[in-house]
Coordinates of C-alpha atoms in Angstrom, one line a residue:
X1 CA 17.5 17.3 -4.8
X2 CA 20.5 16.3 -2.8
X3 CA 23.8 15.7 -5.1
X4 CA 26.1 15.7 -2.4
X5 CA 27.2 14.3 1.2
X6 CA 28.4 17.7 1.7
X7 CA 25.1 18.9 3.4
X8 CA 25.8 16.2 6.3
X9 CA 28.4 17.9 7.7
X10 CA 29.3 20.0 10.6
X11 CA 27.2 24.2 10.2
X12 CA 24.8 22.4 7.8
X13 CA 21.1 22.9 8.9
X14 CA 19.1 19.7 9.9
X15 CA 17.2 18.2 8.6
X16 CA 18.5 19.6 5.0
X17 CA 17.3 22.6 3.3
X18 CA 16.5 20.8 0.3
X19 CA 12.9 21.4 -0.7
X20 CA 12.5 18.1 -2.8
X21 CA 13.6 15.8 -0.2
X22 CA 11.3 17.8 2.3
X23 CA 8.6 17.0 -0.2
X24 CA 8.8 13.9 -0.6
X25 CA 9.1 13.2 3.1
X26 CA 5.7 14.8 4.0
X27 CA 4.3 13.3 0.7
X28 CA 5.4 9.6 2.3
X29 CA 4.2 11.1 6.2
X30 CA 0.9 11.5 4.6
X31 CA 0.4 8.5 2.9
X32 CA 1.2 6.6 5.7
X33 CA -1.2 8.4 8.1
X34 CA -4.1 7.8 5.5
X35 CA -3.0 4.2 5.7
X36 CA -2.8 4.1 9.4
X37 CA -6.7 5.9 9.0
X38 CA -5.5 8.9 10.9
X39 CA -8.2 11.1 8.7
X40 CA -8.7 14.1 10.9
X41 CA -4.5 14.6 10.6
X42 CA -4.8 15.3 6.7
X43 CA -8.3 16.2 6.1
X44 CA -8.9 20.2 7.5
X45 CA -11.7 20.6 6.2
X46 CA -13.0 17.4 8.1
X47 CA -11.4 18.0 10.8
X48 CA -13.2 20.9 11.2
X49 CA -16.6 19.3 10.4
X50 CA -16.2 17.1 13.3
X51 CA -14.8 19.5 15.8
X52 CA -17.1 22.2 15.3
X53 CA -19.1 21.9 18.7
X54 CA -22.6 23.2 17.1
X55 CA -24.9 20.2 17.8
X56 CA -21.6 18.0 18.1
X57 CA -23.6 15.0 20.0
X58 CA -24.9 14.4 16.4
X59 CA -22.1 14.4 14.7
X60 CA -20.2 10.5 14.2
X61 CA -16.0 10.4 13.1
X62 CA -16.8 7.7 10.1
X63 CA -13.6 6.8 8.5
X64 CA -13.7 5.2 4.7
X65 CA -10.3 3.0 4.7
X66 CA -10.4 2.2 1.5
X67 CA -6.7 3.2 1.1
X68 CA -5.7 0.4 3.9
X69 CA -7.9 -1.7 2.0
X70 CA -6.7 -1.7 -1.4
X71 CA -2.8 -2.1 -0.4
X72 CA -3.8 -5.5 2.0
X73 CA -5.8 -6.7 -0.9
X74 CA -2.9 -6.1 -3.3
X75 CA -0.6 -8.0 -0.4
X76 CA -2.9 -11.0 -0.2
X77 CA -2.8 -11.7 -3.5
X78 CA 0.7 -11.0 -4.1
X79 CA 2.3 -12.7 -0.9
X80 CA -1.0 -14.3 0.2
X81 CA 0.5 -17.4 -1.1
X82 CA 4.6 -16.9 -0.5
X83 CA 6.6 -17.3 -3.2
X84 CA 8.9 -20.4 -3.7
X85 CA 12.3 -19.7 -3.7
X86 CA 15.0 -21.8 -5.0
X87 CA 18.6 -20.7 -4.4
X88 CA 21.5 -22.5 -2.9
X89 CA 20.3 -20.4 0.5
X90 CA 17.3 -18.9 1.0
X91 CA 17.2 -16.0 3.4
X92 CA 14.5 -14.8 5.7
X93 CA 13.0 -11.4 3.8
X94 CA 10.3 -8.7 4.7
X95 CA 9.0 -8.9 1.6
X96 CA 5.6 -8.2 2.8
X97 CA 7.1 -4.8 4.7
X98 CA 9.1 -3.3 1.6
X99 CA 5.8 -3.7 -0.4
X100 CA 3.6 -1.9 1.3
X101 CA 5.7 0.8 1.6
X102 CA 5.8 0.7 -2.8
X103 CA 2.4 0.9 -2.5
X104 CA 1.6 3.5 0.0
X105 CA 4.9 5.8 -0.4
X106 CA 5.9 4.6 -4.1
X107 CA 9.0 3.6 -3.2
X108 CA 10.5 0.4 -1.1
X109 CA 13.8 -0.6 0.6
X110 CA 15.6 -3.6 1.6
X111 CA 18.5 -2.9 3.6
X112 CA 21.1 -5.9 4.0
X113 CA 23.1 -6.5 6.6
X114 CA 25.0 -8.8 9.1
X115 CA 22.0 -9.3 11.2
X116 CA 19.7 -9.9 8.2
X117 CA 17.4 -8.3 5.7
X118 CA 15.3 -5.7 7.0
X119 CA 12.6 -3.4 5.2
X120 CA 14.1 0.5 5.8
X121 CA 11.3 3.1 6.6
X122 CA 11.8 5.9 3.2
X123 CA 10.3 8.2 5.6
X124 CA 14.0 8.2 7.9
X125 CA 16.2 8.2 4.7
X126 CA 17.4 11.0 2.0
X127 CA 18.3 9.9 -1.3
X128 CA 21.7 11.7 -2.8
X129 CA 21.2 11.4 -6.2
X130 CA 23.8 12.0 -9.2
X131 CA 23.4 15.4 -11.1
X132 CA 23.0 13.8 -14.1
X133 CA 20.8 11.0 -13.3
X134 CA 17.9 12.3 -11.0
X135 CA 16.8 8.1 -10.1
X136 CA 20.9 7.5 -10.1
X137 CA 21.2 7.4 -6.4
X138 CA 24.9 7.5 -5.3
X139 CA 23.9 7.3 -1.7
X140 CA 21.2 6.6 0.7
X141 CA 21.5 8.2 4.4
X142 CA 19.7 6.9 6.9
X143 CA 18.9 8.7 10.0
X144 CA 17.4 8.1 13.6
X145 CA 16.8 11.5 15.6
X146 CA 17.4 10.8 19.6
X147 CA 17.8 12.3 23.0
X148 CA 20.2 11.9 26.0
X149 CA 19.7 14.4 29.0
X150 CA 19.3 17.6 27.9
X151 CA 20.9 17.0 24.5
X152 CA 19.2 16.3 21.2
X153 CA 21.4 14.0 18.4
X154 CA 21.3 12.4 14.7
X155 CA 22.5 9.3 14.0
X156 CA 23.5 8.9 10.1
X157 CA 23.7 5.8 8.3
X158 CA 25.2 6.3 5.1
X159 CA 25.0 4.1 2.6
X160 CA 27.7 3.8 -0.7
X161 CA 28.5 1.0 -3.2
X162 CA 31.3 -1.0 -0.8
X163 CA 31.2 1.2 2.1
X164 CA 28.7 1.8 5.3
X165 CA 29.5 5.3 7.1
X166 CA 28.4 5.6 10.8
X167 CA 28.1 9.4 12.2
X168 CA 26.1 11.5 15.4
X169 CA 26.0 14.5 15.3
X170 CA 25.1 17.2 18.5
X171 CA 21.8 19.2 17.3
X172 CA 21.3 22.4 18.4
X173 CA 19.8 25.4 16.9
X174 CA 18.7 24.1 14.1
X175 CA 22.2 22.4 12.6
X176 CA 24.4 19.8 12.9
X177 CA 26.5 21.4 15.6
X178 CA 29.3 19.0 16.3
X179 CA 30.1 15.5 15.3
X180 CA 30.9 13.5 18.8
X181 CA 32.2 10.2 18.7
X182 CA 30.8 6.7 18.5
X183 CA 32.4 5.8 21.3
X184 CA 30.5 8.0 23.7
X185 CA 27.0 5.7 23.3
X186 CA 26.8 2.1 24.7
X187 CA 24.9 1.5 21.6
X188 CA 27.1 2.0 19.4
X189 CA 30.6 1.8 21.1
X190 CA 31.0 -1.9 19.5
X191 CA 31.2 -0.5 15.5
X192 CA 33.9 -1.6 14.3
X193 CA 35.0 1.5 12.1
X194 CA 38.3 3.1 11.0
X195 CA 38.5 7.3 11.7
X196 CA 36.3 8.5 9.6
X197 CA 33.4 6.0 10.6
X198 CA 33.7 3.6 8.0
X199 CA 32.9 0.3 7.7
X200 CA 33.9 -1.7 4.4
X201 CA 31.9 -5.2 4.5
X202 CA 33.6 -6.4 1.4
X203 CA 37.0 -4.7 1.7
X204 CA 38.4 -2.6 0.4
X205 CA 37.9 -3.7 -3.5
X206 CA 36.4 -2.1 -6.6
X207 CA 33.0 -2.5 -7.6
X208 CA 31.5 -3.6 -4.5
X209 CA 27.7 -3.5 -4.2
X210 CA 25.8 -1.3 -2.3
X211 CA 23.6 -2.8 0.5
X212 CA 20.4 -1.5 0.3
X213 CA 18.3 -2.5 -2.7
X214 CA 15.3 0.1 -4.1
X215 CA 12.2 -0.9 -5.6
X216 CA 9.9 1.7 -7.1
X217 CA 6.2 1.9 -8.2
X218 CA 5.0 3.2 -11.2
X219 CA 7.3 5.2 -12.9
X220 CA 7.3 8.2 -15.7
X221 CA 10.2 9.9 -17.6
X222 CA 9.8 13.1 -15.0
X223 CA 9.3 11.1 -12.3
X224 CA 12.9 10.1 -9.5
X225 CA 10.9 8.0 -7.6
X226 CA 7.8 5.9 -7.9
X227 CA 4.4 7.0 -7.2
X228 CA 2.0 6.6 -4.7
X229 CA -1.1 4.5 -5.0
X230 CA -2.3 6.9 -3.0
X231 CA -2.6 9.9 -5.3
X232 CA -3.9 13.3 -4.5
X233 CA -7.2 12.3 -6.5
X234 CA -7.5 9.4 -3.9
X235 CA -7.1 11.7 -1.3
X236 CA -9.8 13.9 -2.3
X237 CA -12.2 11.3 -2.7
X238 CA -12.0 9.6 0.8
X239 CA -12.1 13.0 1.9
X240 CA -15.3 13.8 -0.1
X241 CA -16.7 10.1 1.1
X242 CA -15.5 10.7 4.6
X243 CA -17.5 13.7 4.9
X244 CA -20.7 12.2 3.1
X245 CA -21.5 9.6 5.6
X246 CA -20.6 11.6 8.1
X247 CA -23.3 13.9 6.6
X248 CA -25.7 10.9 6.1
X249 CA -25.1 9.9 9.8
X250 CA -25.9 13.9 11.3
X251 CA -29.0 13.8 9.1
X252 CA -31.0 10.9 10.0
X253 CA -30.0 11.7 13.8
X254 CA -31.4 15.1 13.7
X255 CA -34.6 13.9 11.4
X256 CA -35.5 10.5 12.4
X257 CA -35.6 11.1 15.7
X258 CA -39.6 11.6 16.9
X259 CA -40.3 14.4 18.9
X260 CA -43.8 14.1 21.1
X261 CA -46.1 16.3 20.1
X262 CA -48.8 16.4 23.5
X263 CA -51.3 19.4 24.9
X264 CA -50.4 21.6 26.9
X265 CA -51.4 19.6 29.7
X266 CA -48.6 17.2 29.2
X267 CA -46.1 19.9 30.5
X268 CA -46.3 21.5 33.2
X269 CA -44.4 24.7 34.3
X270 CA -41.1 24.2 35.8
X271 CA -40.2 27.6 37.6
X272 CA -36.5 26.0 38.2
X273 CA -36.2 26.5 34.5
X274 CA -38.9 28.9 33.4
X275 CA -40.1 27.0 31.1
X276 CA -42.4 23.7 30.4
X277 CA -41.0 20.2 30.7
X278 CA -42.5 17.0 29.3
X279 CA -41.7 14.0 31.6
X280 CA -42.8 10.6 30.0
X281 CA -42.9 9.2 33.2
X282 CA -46.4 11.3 34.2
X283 CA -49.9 10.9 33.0
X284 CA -51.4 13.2 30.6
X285 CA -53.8 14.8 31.7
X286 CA -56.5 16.0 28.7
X287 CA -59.7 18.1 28.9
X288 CA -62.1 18.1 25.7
X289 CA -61.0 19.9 23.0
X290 CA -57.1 19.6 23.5
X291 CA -55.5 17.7 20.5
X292 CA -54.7 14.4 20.2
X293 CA -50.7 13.6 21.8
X294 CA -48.6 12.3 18.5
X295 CA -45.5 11.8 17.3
X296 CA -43.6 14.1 15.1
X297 CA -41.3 13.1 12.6
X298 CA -39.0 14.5 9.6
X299 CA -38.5 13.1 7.0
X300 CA -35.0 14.1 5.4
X301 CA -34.7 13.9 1.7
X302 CA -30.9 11.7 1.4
X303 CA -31.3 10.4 -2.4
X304 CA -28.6 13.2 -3.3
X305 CA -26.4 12.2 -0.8
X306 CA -26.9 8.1 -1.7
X307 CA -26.0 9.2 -5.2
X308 CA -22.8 11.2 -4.6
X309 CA -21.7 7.9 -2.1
X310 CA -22.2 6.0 -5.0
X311 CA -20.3 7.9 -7.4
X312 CA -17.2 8.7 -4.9
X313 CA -17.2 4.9 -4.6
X314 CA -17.4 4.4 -8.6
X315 CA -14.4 6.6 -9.0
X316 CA -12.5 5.4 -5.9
X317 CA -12.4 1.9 -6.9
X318 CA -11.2 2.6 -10.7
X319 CA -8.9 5.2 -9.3
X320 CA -7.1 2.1 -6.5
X321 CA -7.9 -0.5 -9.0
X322 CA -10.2 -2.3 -6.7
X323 CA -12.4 -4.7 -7.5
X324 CA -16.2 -4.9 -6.1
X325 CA -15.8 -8.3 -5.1
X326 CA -12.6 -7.7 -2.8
X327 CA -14.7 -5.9 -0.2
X328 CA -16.9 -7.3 2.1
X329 CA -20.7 -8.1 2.0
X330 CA -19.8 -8.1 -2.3
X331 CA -21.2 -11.8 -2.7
X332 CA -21.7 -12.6 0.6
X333 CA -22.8 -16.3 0.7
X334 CA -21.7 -17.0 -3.3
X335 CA -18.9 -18.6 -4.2
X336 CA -17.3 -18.4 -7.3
X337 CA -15.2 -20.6 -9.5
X338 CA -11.3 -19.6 -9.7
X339 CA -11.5 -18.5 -13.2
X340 CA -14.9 -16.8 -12.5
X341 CA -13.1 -15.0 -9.5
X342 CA -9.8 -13.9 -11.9
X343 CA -12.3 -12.6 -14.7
X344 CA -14.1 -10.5 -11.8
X345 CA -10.4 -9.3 -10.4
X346 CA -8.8 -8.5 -13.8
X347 CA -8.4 -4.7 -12.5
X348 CA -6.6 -5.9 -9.6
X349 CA -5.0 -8.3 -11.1
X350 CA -3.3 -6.1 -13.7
X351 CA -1.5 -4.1 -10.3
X352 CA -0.7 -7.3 -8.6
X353 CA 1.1 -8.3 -11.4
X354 CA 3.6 -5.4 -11.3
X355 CA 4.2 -5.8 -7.7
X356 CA 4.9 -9.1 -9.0
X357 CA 7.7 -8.5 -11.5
X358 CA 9.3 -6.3 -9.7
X359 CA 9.4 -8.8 -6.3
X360 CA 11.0 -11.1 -8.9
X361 CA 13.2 -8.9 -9.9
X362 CA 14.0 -7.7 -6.3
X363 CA 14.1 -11.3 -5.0
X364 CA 17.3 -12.8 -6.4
X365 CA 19.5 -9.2 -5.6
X366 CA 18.7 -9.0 -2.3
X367 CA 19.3 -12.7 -1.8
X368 CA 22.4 -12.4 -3.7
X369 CA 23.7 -9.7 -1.1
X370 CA 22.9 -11.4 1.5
X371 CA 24.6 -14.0 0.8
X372 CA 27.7 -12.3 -0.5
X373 CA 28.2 -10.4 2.5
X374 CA 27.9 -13.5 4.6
X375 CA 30.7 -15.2 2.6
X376 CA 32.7 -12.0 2.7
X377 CA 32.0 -11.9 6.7
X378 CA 33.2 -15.4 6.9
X379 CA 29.8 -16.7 8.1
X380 CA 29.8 -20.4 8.8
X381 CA 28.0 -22.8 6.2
X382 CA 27.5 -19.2 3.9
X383 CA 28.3 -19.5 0.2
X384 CA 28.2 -16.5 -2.7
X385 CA 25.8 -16.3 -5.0
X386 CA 24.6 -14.1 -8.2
X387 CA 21.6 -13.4 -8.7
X388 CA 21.0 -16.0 -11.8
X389 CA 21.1 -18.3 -9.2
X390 CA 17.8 -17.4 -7.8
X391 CA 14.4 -19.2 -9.0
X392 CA 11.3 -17.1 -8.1
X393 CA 7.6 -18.9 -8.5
X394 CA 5.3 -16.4 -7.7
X395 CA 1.4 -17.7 -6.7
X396 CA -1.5 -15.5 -7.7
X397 CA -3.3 -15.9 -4.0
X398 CA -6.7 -17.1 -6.1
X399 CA -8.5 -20.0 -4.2
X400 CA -7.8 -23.2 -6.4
X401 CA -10.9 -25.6 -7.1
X402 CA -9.8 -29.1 -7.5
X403 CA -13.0 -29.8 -9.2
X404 CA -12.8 -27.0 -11.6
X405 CA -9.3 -28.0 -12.5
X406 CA -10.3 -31.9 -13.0
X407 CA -13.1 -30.4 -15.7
X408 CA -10.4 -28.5 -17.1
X409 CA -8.2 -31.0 -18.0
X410 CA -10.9 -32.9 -19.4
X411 CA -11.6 -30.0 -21.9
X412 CA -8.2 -30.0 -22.9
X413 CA -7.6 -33.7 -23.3
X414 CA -11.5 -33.7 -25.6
X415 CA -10.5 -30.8 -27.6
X416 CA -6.6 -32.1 -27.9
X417 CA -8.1 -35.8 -29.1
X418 CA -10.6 -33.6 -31.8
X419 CA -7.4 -32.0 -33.3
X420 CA -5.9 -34.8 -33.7
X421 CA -8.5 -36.3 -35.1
X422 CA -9.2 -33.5 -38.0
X423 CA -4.8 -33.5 -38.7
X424 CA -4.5 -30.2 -37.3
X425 CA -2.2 -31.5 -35.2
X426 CA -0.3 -35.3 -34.7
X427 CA 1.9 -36.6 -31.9
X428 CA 2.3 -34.6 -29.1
X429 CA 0.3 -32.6 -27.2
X430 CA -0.2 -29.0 -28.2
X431 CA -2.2 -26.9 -26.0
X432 CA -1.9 -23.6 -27.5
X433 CA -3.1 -24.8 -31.0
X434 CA -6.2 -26.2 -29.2
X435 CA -6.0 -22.4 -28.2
X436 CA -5.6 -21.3 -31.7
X437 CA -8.6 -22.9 -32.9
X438 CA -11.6 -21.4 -30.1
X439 CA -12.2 -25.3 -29.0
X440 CA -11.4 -25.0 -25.3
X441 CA -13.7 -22.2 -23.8
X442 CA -12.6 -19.2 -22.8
X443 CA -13.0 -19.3 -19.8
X444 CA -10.5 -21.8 -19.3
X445 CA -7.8 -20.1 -20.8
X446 CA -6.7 -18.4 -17.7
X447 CA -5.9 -21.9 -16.9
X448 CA -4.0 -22.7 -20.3
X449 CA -1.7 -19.6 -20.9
X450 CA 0.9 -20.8 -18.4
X451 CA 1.3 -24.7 -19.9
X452 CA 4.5 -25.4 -21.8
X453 CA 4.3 -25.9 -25.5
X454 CA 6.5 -26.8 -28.4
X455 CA 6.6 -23.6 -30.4
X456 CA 7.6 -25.2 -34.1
X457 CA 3.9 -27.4 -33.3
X458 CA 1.9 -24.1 -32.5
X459 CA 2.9 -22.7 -35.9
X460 CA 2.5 -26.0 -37.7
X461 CA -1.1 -25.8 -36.7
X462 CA -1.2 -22.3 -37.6
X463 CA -0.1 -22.3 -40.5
X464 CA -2.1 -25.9 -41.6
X465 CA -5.6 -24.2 -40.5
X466 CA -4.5 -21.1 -42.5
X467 CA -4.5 -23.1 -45.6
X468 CA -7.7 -24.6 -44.7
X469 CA -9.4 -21.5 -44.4
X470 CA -11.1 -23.1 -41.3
X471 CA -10.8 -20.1 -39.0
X472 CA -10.1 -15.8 -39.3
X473 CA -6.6 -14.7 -38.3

């Protein structure tokens, strides 16, 4: 891991010799070329499958993009229906972007700045991290490779609570040769910085943020950075599938194909090519005794192959948390109730809701920033914020049923009037306790769990049908 800014500077080998950072770079290079469907870049053994020129005209490139799938499954019904916002200014945010990138790489960034809020690729950034605290990062470099003539450069866009540090550097041999100035690129002759490339967006004060905000995936004690969905065991399995159909496909073009069977007749010597030739175009010819012409067909024995499909599917679903119905031709011409459809997506579901805490988590810090650097920037109409200020209502992308939500409320409203009318509960409406005791049906409790309740009611009405024995807790 990288603990220091040190290894950005002049004699230093680029990119850095650090072996964790190089890791995790081709782990996130990876990741996105499965998602991009680029199979035959990180599958050898497939890749030599298809490129192996023995009876190649047989052979079909079949790509299962099941890892594609899963993450624009898990965006629609996280951002499918945008969240509402309320803060005294809402800023435009890639939301959609960062999120993809927690899903694919396991980690997503939001980098703030005067022009806006823009998602930051982890593949063109290395994390300096504090010695002590391996997910403590102290500084986030960002860094764009280019080329003018002859002459290869880095451009490094350091990133540290309060300040923003802009550097090239001349590559050659394999290090950061020399550091030239800004000054010498029309790009970035206009940065306003003080000697040593800084810029300080809040001035020079204590405790100023940092502008880039980090959200991880699923994290474990070991663990500085979150995790893939895509892990190796999903790899291996769109590999495995990858290979299967591409199997199925070679097999029933070699096997179903008929092959005329005719006399001898049929063919007649070609003495260009030494050797008989069947033209379907000519008449056949037969004298008595020659066999009868006929088709020949093989038939090749797949029910092994269906079943391993089947399996690699079974355990590629559980593995990306994808539910059956999500992919196409699942269902085709049904369609389901909203609370029918969230009991069949309860796998799914259970991931979308941790994208969804931590966007509302994200949400109101990288508003926040935005809209303290404006302030600080002197932006017209822009006005400081924390994030406390922020409101985030997230949607859960399910198709709503007007119809199914009347019914609903008439449930409630028949099994709220039958409380009343036993005692259980008096006065106001108490939704949960119609809850407590089973009268709503189950499957409208999706529906229920989000209403507002008066809590000193709900354990009234606990603790009344307690005493009346009425029902097991």
């Amino acid at each position: 891991m990288i603990n220091s800014l040190d290894v950005f500077k002049v004699g230093q080998p680029w990119p850095p010799a650090d072996q964790d950072e190089r890791d995790r770079i081709a782990e996130h290079q990876k990741n996105r070329k499965l998602y991009e469907e680029l199979h035959l870049d990180i599958f050898p053994k497939y890749n030599a499958y298809i490129n192996d020129k023995l009876h190649d005209d047989k052979k079909q490139y079949i790509i299962i993009g099941l890892a594609e799938t899963a993450t624009t499954n898990y965006m629609d019904l996280l951002l499918g229906e945008a969240p509402e916002i309320e803060a005294p200014k809402v800023y435009p945010s890639p939301d959609e972007e960062v999120f993809i990138d927690v899903s694919r790489d396991g980690i997503g960034l939001y980098e703030i700045s005067q022009d806006g809020i823009t998602a930051a690729n982890p593949e063109t950034v290395y994390l300096v991290t504090d010695p002590g605290n391996i997910r403590k990062v102290t500084a986030y470099v960002f860094f764009a490779e280019f080329k003018e003539g002859e002459k290869s450069y880095v451009k490094l866009t350091i990133h540290e609570p309060g300040s923003i540090t802009h550097k090239v550097f001349w590559l050659k041999d394999g290090k950061l040769n020399a550091e030239v100035p800004l000054s010498e690129f029309p790009a970035f002759a206009s940065y306003q910085v003080d000697e040593e490339g800084k810029q300080y967006p809040f001035g020079k004060v204590d405790n100023a943020p940092m502008l880039v905000v980090r959200v991880d995936n699923t994290l474990s004690s070991d663990r500085r950075y979150g995790r893939s969905d895509y892990t190796p065991s999903v790899h291996s399995l769109i590999e495995a599938l990858d290979m299967a159909f591409a199997f199925r496909f070679e097999t029933l073009a070699k096997f179903n194909r008929p092959i005329p069977v005719v006399p001898e007749t049929a063919a007649p010597f070609d003495h260009a090519l030494q050797r008989r030739v069947f033209k379907t175009e000519n008449a056949i010819i037969t004298k008595e005794g020659d066999p009868p012409s006929s088709y020949l067909t093989w038939a090749a024995d797949l029910a092994s192959v269906e079943r391993e499909i089947d399996q690699l599917m079974v355990q590629l679903l559980i593995k990306l948390k994808l539910s059956p119905v999500l992919l196409d031709g699942q269902g085709e011409g049904h369609a389901e109730s909203g609370t029918a459809l969230r009991i069949r997506l309860i796998p799914t579901l259970s991931k979308v809701r941790k994208f969804a805490t931590a966007l509302k988590v994200a949400i109101p810090q990288v508003q926040s920033l935005k809209s303290k650097l404006d302030a600080a920037l002197g932006i017209e109409g822009s006005q400081a914020y924390e994030p406390e200020d922020v409101t985030v209502h997230m949607q859960d992308g399910i198709p709503d049923d007007p119809m199914e939500r009347a019914q609903i409320r008439l449930t409630k409203a028949q099994a709220i009037g039958t409380l009343k009318a036993q005692g259980v509960i008096d006065g106001a409406t108490s939704l949960r306790a119609a809850i407590i005791c089973k009268i709503i049906p189950k499957e409208a409790l999706a529906e229920m769990v989000d209403d507002p309740e008066t809590e000193s009611m709900i354990a009234a009405a606990t603790g009344r049908l307690r005493e009346e024995n009425s029902m097991n807790f």
